[in-house]
Coordinates of C-alpha atoms in Angstrom, one line a residue:
F4 CA 110.0 60.6 123.7
W5 CA 111.3 59.9 120.1
V6 CA 110.3 63.1 118.8
F7 CA 111.7 65.4 121.3
P8 CA 115.1 65.9 123.1
N9 CA 116.3 63.2 125.7
D10 CA 119.2 64.9 127.6
D11 CA 119.8 62.2 129.9
Q12 CA 119.2 59.3 127.3
D13 CA 116.9 57.3 129.8
G14 CA 114.2 56.7 126.9
L15 CA 112.1 59.4 128.2
S16 CA 111.9 62.7 126.5
D17 CA 112.5 66.0 128.5
I18 CA 109.0 67.0 128.0
L19 CA 107.5 63.9 129.5
E20 CA 109.7 64.0 132.5
Q21 CA 108.8 67.7 133.0
E22 CA 105.0 66.7 133.3
I23 CA 105.9 65.1 136.7
V24 CA 106.7 67.7 139.4
D25 CA 109.9 66.4 140.4
A26 CA 111.2 64.7 137.3
D27 CA 114.4 65.9 136.1
P28 CA 115.3 65.9 132.4
F29 CA 119.0 65.6 133.2
D30 CA 118.5 62.7 135.8
S31 CA 117.8 59.2 134.6
I32 CA 116.5 57.8 137.8
V33 CA 112.8 58.2 136.7
S34 CA 111.6 55.1 134.9
I35 CA 109.1 54.6 132.1
A36 CA 106.5 53.1 134.4
D37 CA 106.6 56.3 136.6
V38 CA 105.3 58.3 133.6
L39 CA 103.3 56.0 131.3
G40 CA 100.2 54.1 132.1
S41 CA 96.6 55.2 132.0
D42 CA 97.2 59.0 131.3
D43 CA 96.1 60.4 128.1
F44 CA 98.3 63.8 127.7
D45 CA 96.7 64.9 124.7
G46 CA 93.3 63.6 125.0
D47 CA 93.3 61.7 121.6
G48 CA 91.8 58.4 123.0
L49 CA 95.2 56.8 123.3
T50 CA 96.9 56.2 126.7
N51 CA 100.4 57.3 127.0
A52 CA 101.6 53.6 127.1
Q53 CA 99.5 53.0 123.8
E54 CA 101.2 55.9 122.1
W55 CA 104.6 54.6 123.3
A56 CA 103.9 51.3 121.7
A57 CA 102.4 52.8 118.5
K58 CA 105.2 55.3 118.3
T59 CA 102.6 58.2 118.1
D60 CA 103.1 61.4 120.0
P61 CA 101.4 61.6 123.3
T62 CA 101.5 65.3 123.4
R63 CA 99.9 65.7 119.9
K64 CA 96.2 64.7 119.3
D65 CA 97.0 64.2 115.6
T66 CA 100.4 62.9 115.0
D67 CA 100.2 62.7 111.3
G68 CA 98.5 66.0 110.9
D69 CA 95.5 64.7 108.9
R70 CA 92.9 66.4 111.3
I71 CA 91.8 62.7 112.7
P72 CA 92.7 62.2 116.3
D73 CA 95.2 59.2 116.8
G74 CA 92.7 57.3 118.7
A75 CA 90.2 57.3 115.9
D76 CA 92.8 57.2 113.0
P77 CA 93.3 53.8 111.6
L78 CA 96.8 55.0 110.2
P79 CA 97.9 57.4 112.7
L80 CA 101.4 57.8 111.2
T81 CA 100.6 57.9 107.5
W82 CA 99.2 60.4 105.0
R83 CA 97.9 58.8 101.9
D84 CA 96.2 60.5 99.1
T85 CA 95.3 57.6 96.5
D86 CA 93.1 59.7 94.1
G87 CA 95.7 62.6 94.1
D88 CA 93.0 65.4 94.9
G89 CA 94.9 66.9 97.8
L90 CA 92.8 65.2 100.5
P91 CA 94.1 62.5 102.7
D92 CA 92.3 59.1 102.2
D93 CA 91.5 58.6 106.0
W94 CA 90.3 62.3 106.1
E95 CA 87.9 61.7 103.2
T96 CA 86.8 58.2 104.8
F97 CA 86.3 59.9 108.1
Y98 CA 83.9 62.4 106.5
G99 CA 82.1 59.8 104.3
L100 CA 83.8 60.8 101.0
N101 CA 85.3 58.4 98.6
P102 CA 89.1 58.4 98.7
L103 CA 89.3 56.8 95.3
S104 CA 87.0 59.5 93.4
T105 CA 87.5 63.0 92.5
N106 CA 84.2 63.5 91.0
G107 CA 81.3 65.7 92.3
M108 CA 81.4 66.1 95.9
H109 CA 84.1 63.7 96.6
G110 CA 86.8 65.8 94.8
A111 CA 88.7 68.8 96.0
S112 CA 86.2 71.2 94.5
G113 CA 83.1 69.5 96.0
D114 CA 81.0 71.3 98.7
P115 CA 78.9 68.7 100.3
D116 CA 77.5 70.9 103.2
G117 CA 76.9 73.9 100.8
D118 CA 78.6 76.4 103.0
G119 CA 80.5 78.0 100.2
F120 CA 83.9 76.2 101.2
T121 CA 85.1 73.4 98.9
N122 CA 86.5 70.2 100.3
I123 CA 90.1 71.3 99.7
E124 CA 89.2 74.6 101.6
E125 CA 87.6 72.8 104.3
Y126 CA 90.6 70.6 104.8
R127 CA 93.0 73.6 104.7
L128 CA 90.9 75.3 107.4
G129 CA 90.4 72.2 109.4
S130 CA 86.6 72.3 109.4
S131 CA 84.0 69.7 108.5
P132 CA 83.1 69.3 104.9
T133 CA 79.6 67.9 106.0
S134 CA 78.9 70.4 108.4
S135 CA 78.2 74.2 107.6
A136 CA 78.7 75.0 111.3
G137 CA 82.4 75.2 110.7
L138 CA 83.3 72.8 113.4
G139 CA 86.5 71.0 112.6
Y140 CA 89.2 68.7 114.2
V141 CA 92.6 69.6 115.6
F142 CA 95.0 71.7 113.5
H143 CA 98.5 70.5 114.3
R144 CA 101.7 71.8 112.2
G145 CA 104.8 71.4 113.9
N146 CA 105.5 70.4 117.5
I147 CA 103.2 70.8 120.5
G148 CA 105.5 71.1 123.5
Q149 CA 106.4 72.4 126.8
L150 CA 105.9 76.2 127.5
Q151 CA 108.5 77.0 130.2
V152 CA 107.6 80.0 132.0
A153 CA 110.1 82.7 133.4
I154 CA 110.3 84.3 136.8
Q155 CA 112.6 87.1 137.4
D156 CA 113.9 86.3 140.9
S157 CA 114.2 82.7 142.0
T158 CA 114.9 83.6 145.6
N159 CA 111.4 85.1 145.9
C160 CA 109.4 81.7 145.9
A161 CA 109.4 80.0 149.3
G162 CA 110.6 76.6 149.2
N163 CA 111.6 76.4 145.6
N164 CA 114.8 78.2 144.7
D165 CA 115.9 75.6 142.1
S166 CA 116.5 77.1 138.8
R167 CA 117.8 76.3 135.2
Q168 CA 118.7 78.0 132.1
F169 CA 116.5 76.9 129.1
V170 CA 117.0 77.8 125.5
Q171 CA 114.7 80.1 123.3
R172 CA 112.2 77.8 121.6
T173 CA 109.4 78.9 119.1
I174 CA 106.7 76.3 118.5
Q175 CA 104.2 76.7 115.7
F176 CA 101.0 75.3 116.3
V177 CA 98.7 76.1 113.3
E178 CA 99.1 77.3 109.5
I179 CA 95.9 78.2 107.8
T180 CA 95.6 79.0 104.1
N181 CA 92.7 81.5 103.7
A182 CA 91.9 80.1 100.3
N183 CA 89.1 82.4 99.7
M184 CA 91.3 85.2 99.9
R185 CA 89.1 87.4 101.8
P186 CA 89.2 88.5 105.6
M187 CA 88.0 86.0 108.2
E188 CA 87.8 85.5 111.8
F189 CA 88.8 82.1 113.3
T190 CA 87.8 80.9 116.6
F191 CA 89.9 78.3 118.4
R192 CA 89.6 76.2 121.6
V193 CA 93.0 76.2 123.3
S194 CA 93.5 73.7 125.9
V195 CA 96.1 74.4 128.5
T196 CA 97.4 72.6 131.6
G197 CA 100.2 73.1 134.2
R198 CA 101.5 75.0 137.0
V199 CA 102.8 78.5 136.5
E200 CA 104.8 80.6 138.8
R201 CA 104.4 84.4 138.0
Q202 CA 105.8 87.4 139.6
N203 CA 104.7 91.2 139.3
S204 CA 103.0 91.7 135.9
G205 CA 102.7 88.0 135.2
Y206 CA 103.6 86.0 132.1
D207 CA 101.7 84.8 129.1
L208 CA 101.1 81.3 128.6
V209 CA 99.9 81.4 125.1
N210 CA 100.2 84.3 122.7
V211 CA 98.2 84.5 119.5
N212 CA 99.0 87.0 116.9
D213 CA 100.6 89.3 119.6
E214 CA 97.3 89.1 121.7
L215 CA 97.0 87.7 125.2
V216 CA 95.3 84.4 125.3
F217 CA 95.9 82.7 128.7
G218 CA 97.6 84.1 131.7
G219 CA 99.2 87.3 132.0
S220 CA 97.2 88.9 134.9
N221 CA 98.8 90.7 137.8
E222 CA 99.5 88.2 140.7
G223 CA 100.7 90.7 143.1
M224 CA 104.3 91.7 144.2
E225 CA 105.4 88.4 145.5
C226 CA 105.8 85.2 143.5
Q227 CA 102.8 82.9 143.7
M228 CA 101.9 79.4 142.6
A229 CA 98.9 79.3 140.0
N230 CA 97.4 76.0 139.0
K231 CA 95.9 76.5 135.5
S232 CA 94.0 74.0 133.4
G233 CA 91.1 74.4 131.0
D234 CA 90.2 75.5 127.4
V235 CA 90.3 79.0 126.2
L236 CA 88.6 80.4 123.2
V237 CA 90.9 82.3 121.1
K238 CA 89.7 84.5 118.2
V239 CA 92.0 85.4 115.3
M240 CA 91.5 88.1 112.7
A241 CA 93.0 86.9 109.5
P242 CA 93.7 88.8 106.3
P243 CA 93.9 87.2 103.1
G244 CA 96.9 84.9 103.1
E245 CA 98.2 82.6 105.8
I246 CA 98.1 83.1 109.5
A247 CA 99.7 81.0 112.3
L248 CA 99.3 80.5 115.9
S249 CA 102.6 80.4 117.9
Y250 CA 104.0 80.7 121.4
D251 CA 107.6 81.6 122.3
T252 CA 109.8 81.0 125.4
V253 CA 112.7 83.1 126.3
D254 CA 116.2 82.7 127.6
S255 CA 115.6 83.0 131.2
L256 CA 115.6 81.3 134.8
F257 CA 113.0 78.7 135.1
H258 CA 111.7 77.1 138.3
V259 CA 111.7 73.2 138.1
G260 CA 108.1 72.2 138.2
A261 CA 106.6 75.3 136.9
F262 CA 105.4 74.6 133.5
A263 CA 102.2 75.0 131.1
R264 CA 101.3 72.6 128.4
V265 CA 99.2 73.3 125.6
T266 CA 97.5 70.0 124.8
D267 CA 95.2 70.9 122.1
I268 CA 94.2 73.3 119.6
E269 CA 90.6 73.0 117.8
M270 CA 89.0 75.4 115.5
V271 CA 85.3 75.8 116.3
D272 CA 84.1 78.5 114.1
V273 CA 84.9 80.5 110.9
N274 CA 83.3 83.9 110.4
T275 CA 83.4 84.9 107.0
N276 CA 81.6 88.2 107.5
V277 CA 84.6 90.0 108.7
L278 CA 85.4 93.6 107.5
S279 CA 88.7 94.5 106.0
I280 CA 89.7 98.3 106.5
D281 CA 92.3 100.3 104.9
I282 CA 92.9 103.9 105.7
K283 CA 94.8 106.4 103.5
F284 CA 95.4 110.0 103.0
A285 CA 94.1 111.4 99.5
D286 CA 95.7 113.9 97.2
P287 CA 94.0 117.3 98.3
D288 CA 94.0 118.3 94.5
D289 CA 92.8 115.1 93.0
A290 CA 89.1 114.8 92.0
G291 CA 89.2 111.2 92.3
W292 CA 90.7 111.2 95.8
A293 CA 93.9 109.4 94.6
D294 CA 96.4 108.2 97.3
L295 CA 98.6 111.0 98.6
E296 CA 102.2 110.3 97.7
E297 CA 104.7 110.1 100.6
N298 CA 106.8 113.0 99.2
I299 CA 104.0 115.4 99.2
V300 CA 103.5 118.0 102.2
I301 CA 99.8 119.0 102.8
L302 CA 100.2 122.9 102.5
S303 CA 98.5 125.3 104.8
D304 CA 95.8 126.2 102.1
K305 CA 95.0 122.6 101.3
N306 CA 92.3 120.4 103.2
T307 CA 93.5 117.1 104.6
R308 CA 91.7 114.3 103.1
I309 CA 91.3 110.8 104.7
K310 CA 89.6 107.8 103.0
I311 CA 88.5 104.5 104.8
K312 CA 88.1 101.6 102.5
I313 CA 85.9 98.9 104.0
T314 CA 85.5 95.4 102.4
P315 CA 83.0 93.9 101.8
Q316 CA 80.5 96.7 101.0
L317 CA 78.3 97.8 103.7
P318 CA 75.0 99.5 103.0
D319 CA 75.3 102.9 104.7
L320 CA 77.2 105.0 107.0
Q321 CA 75.2 104.1 110.1
T322 CA 75.9 100.5 109.6
I323 CA 79.8 101.2 109.3
F324 CA 79.4 103.3 112.3
N325 CA 77.5 100.8 114.4
D326 CA 79.8 97.8 113.2
R327 CA 83.1 99.5 113.8
S328 CA 83.5 103.1 115.2
T329 CA 82.8 106.9 114.9
A330 CA 86.4 107.6 116.3
L331 CA 89.0 108.7 113.7
K332 CA 92.4 109.2 115.8
I333 CA 94.7 111.7 114.1
K334 CA 98.3 112.0 115.3
T335 CA 101.1 114.5 114.3
S336 CA 104.9 114.0 115.4
G337 CA 105.3 117.2 117.0
T338 CA 101.9 119.0 118.1
A339 CA 99.8 115.7 118.9
P340 CA 102.0 112.5 119.2
A341 CA 99.5 110.8 121.1
G342 CA 96.6 111.8 118.9
Q343 CA 93.2 113.2 119.0
D344 CA 89.8 111.6 118.2
Y345 CA 87.7 113.1 115.5
T346 CA 84.2 111.9 115.6
L347 CA 82.8 110.8 112.3
T348 CA 79.0 111.6 111.6
S349 CA 76.9 111.5 108.5
Q350 CA 77.1 115.2 108.4
N351 CA 81.0 115.2 108.1
T352 CA 81.7 112.2 105.9
T353 CA 80.9 111.1 102.4
L354 CA 80.3 107.4 101.5
V355 CA 81.3 106.3 98.1
Q356 CA 80.2 102.9 97.0
G357 CA 82.5 100.8 95.0
I358 CA 82.3 97.3 93.5
G359 CA 82.6 95.1 96.8
Y360 CA 83.7 97.9 98.9
S361 CA 82.6 101.0 100.7
E362 CA 84.8 104.2 101.2
V363 CA 84.2 106.6 103.9
R364 CA 85.7 110.0 102.9
V365 CA 86.5 113.0 105.3
S366 CA 87.9 116.2 104.4
L367 CA 89.2 118.5 107.2
T368 CA 90.4 122.0 106.8
R369 CA 93.4 123.5 108.4
D370 CA 91.1 125.3 111.1
Q371 CA 89.2 122.0 112.1
L372 CA 92.7 120.4 112.7
K373 CA 93.8 123.4 114.8
T374 CA 90.6 123.1 116.8
L375 CA 91.0 119.4 117.0
G376 CA 94.5 120.0 118.6
V377 CA 96.7 118.2 116.1
L378 CA 98.1 121.6 114.8
P379 CA 99.1 124.7 116.5
S380 CA 96.3 127.1 117.1
Q381 CA 98.5 129.9 115.4
E382 CA 100.7 129.5 112.5
A383 CA 103.3 131.8 114.2
D384 CA 103.6 129.5 117.3
S385 CA 105.9 130.1 120.1
I386 CA 108.2 127.2 119.5
T387 CA 111.6 127.7 117.9
E388 CA 111.9 125.2 115.0
K389 CA 114.2 124.4 112.2
A390 CA 114.0 122.5 108.8
W391 CA 116.2 121.8 106.0
L392 CA 116.5 120.7 102.3
D393 CA 119.8 119.6 100.8
H394 CA 120.3 118.4 97.0
G395 CA 123.8 117.2 97.9
S396 CA 125.3 113.6 97.6
S397 CA 125.8 111.1 100.2
S398 CA 129.6 111.3 99.7
A399 CA 131.4 113.8 101.8
S400 CA 134.0 114.3 99.2
A401 CA 131.5 115.3 96.5
P402 CA 131.5 119.1 95.4
S403 CA 127.7 119.1 96.6
N404 CA 127.2 116.9 99.6
L405 CA 125.1 116.6 102.9
T406 CA 127.7 117.9 105.3
D407 CA 126.3 121.4 105.4
G408 CA 122.7 120.2 106.0
N409 CA 124.0 117.9 108.7
A410 CA 125.9 120.8 110.2
F411 CA 122.7 123.0 110.4
E412 CA 120.7 120.1 111.7
S413 CA 123.3 119.5 114.6
G414 CA 124.2 123.0 115.3
L415 CA 120.7 124.1 116.4
S416 CA 119.2 122.5 119.6
V417 CA 115.6 123.5 118.7
E418 CA 112.5 121.3 117.6
T419 CA 113.0 120.0 114.1
R420 CA 110.3 120.2 111.6
G421 CA 111.8 117.7 109.1
K422 CA 114.6 117.3 106.6
S423 CA 114.4 116.5 102.8
T424 CA 117.3 114.9 100.9
H425 CA 117.5 112.3 98.2
F426 CA 118.2 109.6 100.7
G427 CA 115.6 107.7 102.9
N428 CA 111.8 108.0 103.6
L429 CA 109.4 108.8 106.2
E430 CA 110.3 105.4 107.8
S431 CA 113.8 106.4 108.2
S432 CA 115.3 107.5 111.6
P433 CA 115.1 110.3 111.5
P434 CA 112.2 110.6 109.0
N435 CA 113.3 111.9 105.7
S436 CA 111.1 113.6 102.9
H437 CA 112.3 112.8 99.4
I438 CA 113.0 116.1 97.8
D439 CA 109.7 117.8 96.5
K440 CA 108.6 121.3 95.9
T441 CA 105.8 121.2 98.5
F442 CA 108.5 120.6 101.2
F443 CA 110.5 123.8 99.9
I444 CA 107.2 125.6 100.0
A445 CA 106.2 124.4 103.4
A446 CA 109.6 125.1 104.8
G447 CA 108.7 122.6 107.7
R448 CA 106.4 119.9 108.3
E449 CA 105.0 117.2 110.7
I450 CA 104.5 113.5 110.3
I451 CA 100.6 112.6 110.3
T452 CA 98.8 109.5 110.6
A453 CA 95.2 108.5 111.1
R454 CA 93.7 105.4 112.6
F455 CA 90.2 103.8 112.3
G456 CA 89.6 100.8 114.2
N457 CA 92.8 98.6 114.2
S458 CA 93.8 100.2 110.8
V459 CA 96.6 102.8 110.8
S460 CA 97.3 104.7 107.6
P461 CA 100.9 105.0 106.2
K462 CA 102.9 108.1 107.2
R463 CA 102.3 111.5 105.4
Q464 CA 103.2 115.0 106.0
I465 CA 101.4 118.2 106.8
M466 CA 102.8 121.7 106.9
N467 CA 104.0 123.2 110.0
Q468 CA 106.6 126.1 109.1
A469 CA 109.8 126.3 110.9
D470 CA 111.4 129.5 112.3
L471 CA 114.8 128.8 110.3
F472 CA 114.9 127.0 107.1
Y473 CA 118.3 125.9 105.3
Y474 CA 118.3 125.4 101.6
S475 CA 121.3 123.8 99.9
G476 CA 121.6 123.6 96.2
H477 CA 122.5 125.4 93.0
G478 CA 121.0 128.8 92.0
N479 CA 120.6 130.8 88.7
H480 CA 121.3 134.4 88.7
A481 CA 119.5 135.0 85.4
D482 CA 115.9 134.0 86.6
A483 CA 116.2 133.6 90.3
I484 CA 115.2 130.0 90.3
L485 CA 117.0 127.3 92.6
Q486 CA 117.8 123.9 91.7
G487 CA 114.7 121.8 91.8
G488 CA 112.8 124.5 89.9
F489 CA 112.0 126.4 93.0
A490 CA 110.9 129.9 92.2
P491 CA 109.9 132.9 94.3
I492 CA 106.5 132.7 93.1
D493 CA 106.2 129.2 94.4
V494 CA 106.6 130.5 98.0
T495 CA 104.6 133.8 97.9
G496 CA 101.8 133.5 100.3
Y497 CA 103.5 130.4 102.1
W498 CA 106.6 131.9 103.6
N499 CA 104.9 134.5 105.8
K500 CA 103.6 132.0 108.3
D501 CA 106.3 131.4 110.8
L502 CA 109.6 131.8 109.0
D503 CA 112.1 134.2 110.5
C504 CA 115.1 133.4 108.5
V505 CA 115.7 131.5 105.3
I506 CA 119.6 130.5 104.4
V507 CA 120.0 130.0 100.8
A508 CA 123.3 128.2 100.5
G509 CA 123.3 128.5 96.7
C510 CA 124.8 130.8 93.9
A511 CA 123.6 134.2 93.0
V512 CA 119.9 134.3 93.6
L513 CA 120.0 137.1 96.3
D514 CA 121.9 139.4 94.1
I515 CA 120.8 143.0 93.9
K516 CA 121.8 145.3 91.0
D517 CA 125.6 145.9 90.7
Y518 CA 126.6 146.8 94.1
R519 CA 128.8 143.6 94.8
A520 CA 129.9 143.5 90.9
Q521 CA 131.5 146.8 91.1
S522 CA 134.4 145.0 93.2
F523 CA 134.7 142.2 90.5
L524 CA 137.8 141.8 88.4
P525 CA 137.2 142.2 84.8
L526 CA 136.7 138.4 84.0
S527 CA 134.3 138.0 86.9
W528 CA 132.4 141.0 85.9
L529 CA 132.0 139.8 82.3
K530 CA 130.5 136.5 83.7
W531 CA 128.1 138.3 85.9
Y532 CA 127.2 140.8 83.2
A533 CA 126.5 137.7 80.9
A534 CA 124.3 136.1 83.6
G535 CA 122.0 139.2 83.5
G536 CA 124.1 142.1 84.5
D537 CA 122.3 144.4 86.9
W538 CA 119.2 142.5 87.1
S539 CA 118.1 141.8 90.8
P540 CA 117.2 138.3 91.3
G541 CA 117.1 139.0 95.1
A542 CA 114.3 141.6 94.6
Q543 CA 112.1 138.7 93.4
W544 CA 112.8 136.8 96.8
E545 CA 112.6 139.8 99.0
P546 CA 108.8 140.1 99.3
T547 CA 108.1 136.5 100.0
G548 CA 107.8 136.9 103.6
P549 CA 110.9 135.9 106.0
S550 CA 112.5 138.8 107.9
Y551 CA 115.9 137.8 106.7
L552 CA 117.1 136.1 103.5
I553 CA 120.6 135.4 103.8
G554 CA 122.9 133.7 101.2
Y555 CA 125.0 134.8 98.2
N556 CA 125.0 137.3 95.5
W557 CA 127.4 135.6 93.2
T558 CA 129.3 132.3 93.4
A559 CA 128.9 130.4 96.7
P560 CA 131.3 128.1 98.5
L561 CA 131.2 124.5 97.5
D562 CA 130.3 122.0 100.1
N563 CA 133.8 120.8 99.8
Q564 CA 135.0 124.2 100.2
D565 CA 133.9 124.0 103.9
S566 CA 130.4 125.3 103.6
S567 CA 129.6 123.2 106.6
G568 CA 132.2 125.2 108.5
I569 CA 130.4 128.4 107.5
I570 CA 127.0 127.3 108.7
S571 CA 128.4 126.0 111.9
Y572 CA 130.2 129.1 112.6
F573 CA 127.2 131.1 111.9
L574 CA 125.1 129.3 114.3
S575 CA 127.8 129.3 117.0
V576 CA 128.2 133.1 116.7
L577 CA 124.4 133.6 116.4
G578 CA 123.9 131.5 119.6
N579 CA 126.3 133.8 121.4
G580 CA 124.1 136.8 120.9
A581 CA 125.1 138.2 117.4
S582 CA 122.4 139.5 115.2
I583 CA 121.6 137.4 112.0
V584 CA 123.4 140.1 109.9
N585 CA 126.5 140.2 111.8
A586 CA 126.6 136.5 112.3
W587 CA 126.3 136.0 108.6
K588 CA 129.1 138.6 108.0
Q589 CA 131.6 137.0 110.4
A590 CA 131.1 133.3 109.1
N591 CA 131.7 134.4 105.5
D592 CA 134.6 136.9 106.0
L593 CA 137.2 135.1 103.8
G594 CA 137.6 134.1 100.2
V595 CA 134.4 132.9 98.2
G596 CA 132.4 133.7 101.4
R597 CA 132.7 137.3 100.6
N598 CA 129.9 137.1 98.0
A599 CA 127.7 136.6 101.2
C600 CA 124.7 139.0 101.4
V601 CA 121.7 139.4 103.7
I602 CA 118.4 141.1 102.7
D603 CA 117.0 142.5 106.0
C604 CA 113.2 142.7 105.8
S605 CA 112.8 143.2 109.6
T606 CA 113.2 146.8 109.1
N607 CA 111.2 149.4 107.2
P608 CA 112.6 150.3 104.6
H609 CA 114.5 146.9 103.9
V610 CA 118.2 146.9 103.8
Y611 CA 120.6 144.9 101.6
W612 CA 124.0 143.9 103.1
Y613 CA 127.0 143.0 101.1
W614 CA 130.9 142.9 100.7
D615 CA 132.5 146.0 99.0
E616 CA 135.9 145.5 97.8
T617 CA 136.2 148.5 95.4
S618 CA 138.6 150.3 97.5
G619 CA 140.8 147.2 98.4
P620 CA 140.0 146.0 101.7
A621 CA 136.6 144.1 102.1
I622 CA 134.0 146.3 103.9
W623 CA 130.8 144.9 105.0
T624 CA 128.3 147.6 103.9
N625 CA 124.6 148.1 102.9
V626 CA 122.2 149.9 100.7
I627 CA 118.7 151.0 102.1
K628 CA 115.8 150.5 99.8
S629 CA 114.5 154.1 98.9
G630 CA 111.3 155.1 97.2
G631 CA 110.3 151.3 96.6
S632 CA 113.4 150.7 94.5
W633 CA 117.1 149.8 95.2

């Protein structure tokens, strides 16, 4: 036919030839008389022969898309709007409106049936402007064509092993502009005819917004022939904006004669009383329950707040629960990736009514999340985990870069509890937390999401502390503060959950008194003295909680001075059975690395390890804390 491909140039479109079981779109033997006649493929009141003569489309009930079937349309191939109100003349005439007037009920803003939808909205929705029941005519945008159904193995169908390759084709049926900009539910009647061969799990004949409409049932392990025809009611949930109904075919083998054709789509109902649900996490410290920012980690002493916004407003919690659900599914990336259901009740939720919406709020303590099973039951769990934060540049040649952080990540084959850099977000692969103090405090996190009904929250983060935490950035000897403003006081009370070892790949903050400085040459000693002398920044970090704090008591190797090699060697030696103290010693036994040190809090009293070069050769030695002081 004139609007479709005609591969054999015989005057018949491929789609018409394929409507006959043995017709071949590549063979010109079949004549027009074999196809045309009294049949009416699209059910518009015109036979195929009449459509051929009128040059209308025998596979579309409404060729010109004016919502009037071709058989009832005096001008089936035109679209006129004499008064310029956006409504086609014959559409207005069909419904008893004046195509020459834009006044009152006859114009775009009129509402003859009083259903709350203007004429232009009824036209866009395809519903009747004179019936509040929402019944409408056919919605056609684009082609209604052949749906070719794939099978996996052409030899499994007895008596029919002919197969051909067909190209991918996407055909859009319907576009709807939701002019009222509120959520709605549209119900369509989809008419399907044809024969379908299916194998194993089956094939979908029509797919609407990724939901199965027709077909797709399991037809057994062997290929079977199924005759399908009839109408299917399809409900589509539509947010404000535009929606579309479409189907796709795929590049695959296709049996001649196995086809399904959608002949008609008609909207039969519009439900405007549809709820829109938006679920988010809220800031645990904000009195107004502001949205939780993506970079913030919910710490171990904070409640997890979830808010469910429902539009339009509903009168009470029970109505919400009855209409939707009481199940709030919470997932965490490490502990509960499949999720656990938390049952909402009037006792554990709060309802806040806003203008035009209701908001259900739930606040869960960490103990409640542990009981639910989305966090480990004990903070010090039995899983070996890693996490890291790196302030470096993405350029490997920069003095401060990400090579050492990546070396830490790749050098440990244990569970990951997150990374934090300036690059990427929680949707990245792997997820990245933009640098924030809460990530440093947590020293490990899981991704958390919540689901209510069909609405899923954005990804957010909740603390699950790692065993080994690697920090890469600058440090300040004078005040013990690391780049990012991270100070010992920030992590006190947090770094005692599950942390065994913190590696601080930054300058000077683990220095204690003048033990290392006694080895310095005069110029280095003067710089050290000007930076605070024998003040002990390491003594500020010592009581924060980890069993080992390892890093540097003066200048640390830059990232372009092979800091990645140091951390890789450390992890390799550690993996071969060396202690943390000896592994760090071996990894730094050269050049700038000899400013390396370890504060060993696993013993009592604590021990400070450092390199001593006062006698010439470098000696790895220690000082034991005595009487509560160094």
